Amino acid sequence: MVTEQASSADTQALAQEFVQFAIESGVLRFGEFKTKAGRMSPYFFNAGLFDDGAKLSRLAQFYAKALLASGIEFDMIFGPAYKGIPLGAAVAIELARLGKNVPFAYNRKEAKDHGEGGSLVGAPLKGRVLIVDDVMSAGTAARESIALIKAAGATPHAMAIALDRQEMATEKQADGSVQDVPHSAVQYVRNTLGMGVCCIAQLSDLLAYLSAQDGNEMGQHLPKVQAYRDRYGV
């Protein structure tokens, strides 16, 4: 059964707090940014800029709180290379601090042919695996992680991400062109792959935050973000 993140005042408050934290940390920025899909986005989220101990610790707290509120059950955490490695490790540490101690593993981009060898590091992949990453765009990284987990004989059960952009995914066509599809990467993972997805915040939460900033400098970004949502949103 696919488990949706609980919708409540608590999770909405957590999402608003996270959006503010991401903006203050310089992780969520406004301007003109070209996405992998070739779209010009008025905002950009780069989890790699949670780049010191305090930020990473607080980020892990957001992930852990969202996961515990979601009701998603899992037996271990997998962090896909590269951003998912520190994220997954930090979330595993925070969950253990909160009383849920689970094994953690990650992959290398290139398999190692000496020492322990292979592309997987950490605990053996088994049971229901939670994949921890920053965002999902086309879902390519998710599919790679899912294939690795299945090849190890474990079950890719759910994903935890920081931000759901809530926009149409893209798929490469036979002629090499890229085309928009009428679902997001998150919807694909939930509805087609049957996995749970827990996100700390969504684009709708960012829009709600900007709406509440009406009259100040931050609120000026609302029209462009809303227009992007109207054009590419799902």
CSV table of C-alpha atoms in Angstrom, one decimal:
chain,number,residue,atom,x,y,z
A,1,MET,CA,0.0,0.0,0.0
A,2,VAL,CA,1.3,3.5,-0.9
A,3,THR,CA,1.5,5.7,2.2
A,4,GLU,CA,0.9,9.4,1.6
A,5,GLN,CA,2.5,12.0,3.9
A,6,ALA,CA,0.0,12.9,6.6
A,7,SER,CA,-1.9,16.2,5.9
A,8,SER,CA,-2.3,18.1,9.1
A,9,ALA,CA,-1.5,21.5,10.7
A,10,ASP,CA,1.7,20.0,12.1
A,11,THR,CA,3.1,18.9,8.7
A,12,GLN,CA,2.0,22.2,7.1
A,13,ALA,CA,3.8,24.1,9.8
A,14,LEU,CA,6.9,21.9,9.4
A,15,ALA,CA,6.8,22.6,5.7
A,16,GLN,CA,6.6,26.4,6.2
A,17,GLU,CA,9.4,26.2,8.7
A,18,PHE,CA,11.5,24.2,6.2
A,19,VAL,CA,10.9,26.7,3.4
A,20,GLN,CA,12.0,29.6,5.6
A,21,PHE,CA,15.1,27.6,6.7
A,22,ALA,CA,16.0,26.8,3.1
A,23,ILE,CA,15.7,30.4,2.0
A,24,GLU,CA,17.7,31.7,5.0
A,25,SER,CA,20.4,29.1,4.3
A,26,GLY,CA,20.7,30.2,0.7
A,27,VAL,CA,19.6,26.7,-0.5
A,28,LEU,CA,16.4,28.0,-2.0
A,29,ARG,CA,17.1,30.9,-4.3
A,30,PHE,CA,15.1,33.1,-6.7
A,31,GLY,CA,16.1,34.4,-10.1
A,32,GLU,CA,16.4,32.6,-13.5
A,33,PHE,CA,17.7,29.1,-13.5
A,34,LYS,CA,17.8,26.5,-16.3
A,35,THR,CA,16.6,23.1,-15.2
A,36,LYS,CA,17.8,19.7,-16.6
A,37,ALA,CA,14.6,19.7,-18.6
A,38,GLY,CA,15.6,22.9,-20.2
A,39,ARG,CA,13.0,25.0,-18.5
A,40,MET,CA,13.7,28.5,-17.1
A,41,SER,CA,12.7,28.2,-13.5
A,42,PRO,CA,12.2,31.3,-11.2
A,43,TYR,CA,13.6,29.3,-8.3
A,44,PHE,CA,16.3,26.8,-7.6
A,45,PHE,CA,16.8,24.3,-4.7
A,46,ASN,CA,20.3,23.0,-4.1
A,47,ALA,CA,20.7,20.8,-1.1
A,48,GLY,CA,24.4,20.7,-1.6
A,49,LEU,CA,24.4,24.2,0.0
A,50,PHE,CA,23.4,22.7,3.4
A,51,ASP,CA,27.2,22.8,3.8
A,52,ASP,CA,28.0,22.9,7.5
A,53,GLY,CA,27.3,20.8,10.5
A,54,ALA,CA,24.6,23.0,11.9
A,55,LYS,CA,22.6,23.2,8.6
A,56,LEU,CA,23.0,19.5,7.9
A,57,SER,CA,21.9,18.6,11.4
A,58,ARG,CA,18.8,20.7,11.2
A,59,LEU,CA,18.0,19.4,7.7
A,60,ALA,CA,18.2,15.8,9.1
A,61,GLN,CA,15.7,16.9,11.8
A,62,PHE,CA,13.2,18.0,9.2
A,63,TYR,CA,13.6,14.7,7.3
A,64,ALA,CA,13.2,12.6,10.4
A,65,LYS,CA,10.1,14.6,11.6
A,66,ALA,CA,8.5,14.3,8.2
A,67,LEU,CA,9.2,10.6,8.0
A,68,LEU,CA,7.9,9.8,11.5
A,69,ALA,CA,4.7,11.9,10.7
A,70,SER,CA,4.2,10.1,7.3
A,71,GLY,CA,3.6,6.7,8.8
A,72,ILE,CA,5.9,5.1,6.2
A,73,GLU,CA,7.5,1.9,7.6
A,74,PHE,CA,11.0,0.9,6.5
A,75,ASP,CA,13.8,-1.4,7.6
A,76,MET,CA,16.9,0.5,6.3
A,77,ILE,CA,18.1,3.7,4.6
A,78,PHE,CA,19.8,3.9,1.2
A,79,GLY,CA,21.7,7.1,0.1
A,80,PRO,CA,22.3,7.3,-3.6
A,81,ALA,CA,25.6,8.8,-4.8
A,82,TYR,CA,26.3,11.6,-4.4
A,83,LYS,CA,24.0,14.0,-2.6
A,84,GLY,CA,22.1,11.1,-1.0
A,85,ILE,CA,25.1,9.8,0.8
A,86,PRO,CA,25.5,12.6,3.4
A,87,LEU,CA,21.7,13.1,3.5
A,88,GLY,CA,21.0,9.4,4.2
A,89,ALA,CA,23.8,9.3,6.8
A,90,ALA,CA,22.5,12.4,8.6
A,91,VAL,CA,18.9,11.1,8.6
A,92,ALA,CA,20.0,7.7,10.0
A,93,ILE,CA,21.8,9.5,12.8
A,94,GLU,CA,18.8,11.7,13.6
A,95,LEU,CA,16.4,8.8,13.5
A,96,ALA,CA,18.6,6.9,15.9
A,97,ARG,CA,18.6,9.9,18.2
A,98,LEU,CA,14.8,9.8,18.2
A,99,GLY,CA,14.8,6.1,19.0
A,100,LYS,CA,14.5,4.5,15.5
A,101,ASN,CA,17.9,2.9,14.7
A,102,VAL,CA,18.1,1.4,11.2
A,103,PRO,CA,21.0,0.2,9.0
A,104,PHE,CA,22.4,2.5,6.3
A,105,ALA,CA,24.0,1.9,3.0
A,106,TYR,CA,25.1,3.8,-0.1
A,107,ASN,CA,26.5,3.3,-3.5
A,108,ARG,CA,29.6,4.4,-5.4
A,109,LYS,CA,29.3,5.8,-8.9
A,110,GLU,CA,32.0,3.4,-10.0
A,111,ALA,CA,32.5,-0.1,-8.7
A,112,LYS,CA,35.6,-0.8,-6.7
A,113,ASP,CA,37.8,-3.7,-7.8
A,114,HIS,CA,39.9,-4.0,-4.6
A,115,GLY,CA,39.2,-4.3,-0.9
A,116,GLU,CA,35.6,-5.1,-0.3
A,117,GLY,CA,34.9,-4.5,-4.0
A,118,GLY,CA,31.6,-3.7,-5.6
A,119,SER,CA,29.5,-0.6,-5.8
A,120,LEU,CA,27.6,-0.9,-2.5
A,121,VAL,CA,29.0,0.3,0.9
A,122,GLY,CA,27.5,-0.1,4.4
A,123,ALA,CA,24.9,-2.5,5.7
A,124,PRO,CA,23.6,-5.3,3.4
A,125,LEU,CA,20.6,-4.2,1.4
A,126,LYS,CA,17.6,-6.2,2.7
A,127,GLY,CA,14.0,-5.7,3.7
A,128,ARG,CA,12.0,-2.6,3.0
A,129,VAL,CA,14.5,0.1,1.8
A,130,LEU,CA,13.9,3.8,2.1
A,131,ILE,CA,15.8,5.9,-0.5
A,132,VAL,CA,16.8,9.4,0.8
A,133,ASP,CA,17.6,12.1,-1.7
A,134,ASP,CA,17.1,15.9,-2.2
A,135,VAL,CA,14.7,16.3,-5.1
A,136,MET,CA,13.2,14.2,-7.9
A,137,SER,CA,13.3,15.8,-11.4
A,138,ALA,CA,13.0,13.2,-14.2
A,139,GLY,CA,13.2,10.3,-11.8
A,140,THR,CA,16.3,8.9,-13.4
A,141,ALA,CA,18.3,8.7,-10.2
A,142,ALA,CA,15.3,7.0,-8.5
A,143,ARG,CA,15.2,4.4,-11.2
A,144,GLU,CA,18.9,3.7,-10.8
A,145,SER,CA,18.6,3.3,-7.0
A,146,ILE,CA,15.6,1.0,-7.4
A,147,ALA,CA,17.5,-1.2,-9.9
A,148,LEU,CA,20.4,-1.5,-7.4
A,149,ILE,CA,18.1,-2.4,-4.5
A,150,LYS,CA,16.2,-5.0,-6.5
A,151,ALA,CA,19.5,-6.5,-7.8
A,152,ALA,CA,20.6,-7.0,-4.1
A,153,GLY,CA,17.3,-8.9,-3.4
A,154,ALA,CA,15.8,-6.1,-1.3
A,155,THR,CA,12.5,-4.1,-1.7
A,156,PRO,CA,12.6,-0.5,-2.8
A,157,HIS,CA,9.8,0.5,-0.5
A,158,ALA,CA,9.7,4.4,-0.3
A,159,MET,CA,11.5,7.6,-1.0
A,160,ALA,CA,12.2,10.6,1.2
A,161,ILE,CA,13.0,13.9,-0.5
A,162,ALA,CA,13.3,17.5,0.7
A,163,LEU,CA,11.2,19.3,-2.0
A,164,ASP,CA,8.6,18.1,-4.4
A,165,ARG,CA,8.6,20.5,-7.3
A,166,GLN,CA,5.2,19.3,-8.4
A,167,GLU,CA,6.0,19.7,-12.0
A,168,MET,CA,5.7,17.6,-15.1
A,169,ALA,CA,8.5,15.1,-15.6
A,170,THR,CA,10.2,14.7,-18.9
A,171,GLU,CA,11.0,11.6,-20.9
A,172,LYS,CA,13.6,11.1,-23.7
A,173,GLN,CA,12.0,10.1,-27.0
A,174,ALA,CA,13.3,7.6,-29.6
A,175,ASP,CA,14.6,10.5,-31.7
A,176,GLY,CA,16.6,11.9,-28.8
A,177,SER,CA,14.2,14.7,-28.1
A,178,VAL,CA,12.8,15.4,-24.6
A,179,GLN,CA,9.1,15.6,-24.1
A,180,ASP,CA,6.9,16.7,-21.1
A,181,VAL,CA,4.7,14.0,-19.6
A,182,PRO,CA,1.5,14.7,-17.7
A,183,HIS,CA,2.8,13.4,-14.4
A,184,SER,CA,5.6,14.4,-12.0
A,185,ALA,CA,8.5,12.2,-11.0
A,186,VAL,CA,6.9,11.9,-7.5
A,187,GLN,CA,3.5,10.8,-9.0
A,188,TYR,CA,5.4,8.3,-11.2
A,189,VAL,CA,7.1,6.7,-8.2
A,190,ARG,CA,3.9,6.6,-6.2
A,191,ASN,CA,1.4,5.5,-8.8
A,192,THR,CA,3.5,3.5,-11.3
A,193,LEU,CA,6.1,2.0,-9.0
A,194,GLY,CA,3.8,1.7,-6.0
A,195,MET,CA,6.3,3.2,-3.6
A,196,GLY,CA,5.6,5.6,-0.8
A,197,VAL,CA,7.0,9.2,-1.0
A,198,CYS,CA,7.6,11.5,1.9
A,199,CYS,CA,8.5,15.1,1.2
A,200,ILE,CA,9.3,17.8,3.7
A,201,ALA,CA,7.8,20.5,1.5
A,202,GLN,CA,6.1,20.9,-1.9
A,203,LEU,CA,6.0,23.8,-4.4
A,204,SER,CA,2.5,24.5,-3.0
A,205,ASP,CA,4.1,25.2,0.4
A,206,LEU,CA,6.6,27.6,-1.2
A,207,LEU,CA,3.7,29.4,-2.9
A,208,ALA,CA,1.9,29.6,0.5
A,209,TYR,CA,5.0,31.0,2.1
A,210,LEU,CA,5.5,33.7,-0.6
A,211,SER,CA,1.8,34.6,-0.4
A,212,ALA,CA,2.2,35.3,3.3
A,213,GLN,CA,5.1,37.7,2.5
A,214,ASP,CA,2.9,40.1,0.6
A,215,GLY,CA,4.1,43.6,0.8
A,216,ASN,CA,7.8,42.8,1.4
A,217,GLU,CA,10.7,42.0,-0.9
A,218,MET,CA,10.3,38.2,-0.7
A,219,GLY,CA,6.6,38.4,-1.8
A,220,GLN,CA,7.7,39.9,-5.1
A,221,HIS,CA,8.7,36.5,-6.3
A,222,LEU,CA,5.2,35.1,-6.0
A,223,PRO,CA,3.9,36.0,-9.5
A,224,LYS,CA,6.8,34.4,-11.3
A,225,VAL,CA,6.7,31.2,-9.2
A,226,GLN,CA,2.9,31.0,-9.6
A,227,ALA,CA,3.3,31.5,-13.4
A,228,TYR,CA,5.8,28.6,-13.5
A,229,ARG,CA,3.4,26.4,-11.5
A,230,ASP,CA,0.6,27.3,-13.9
A,231,ARG,CA,2.8,26.4,-16.9
A,232,TYR,CA,4.5,23.2,-15.7
A,233,GLY,CA,2.6,22.1,-12.6
A,234,VAL,CA,0.7,18.8,-12.1
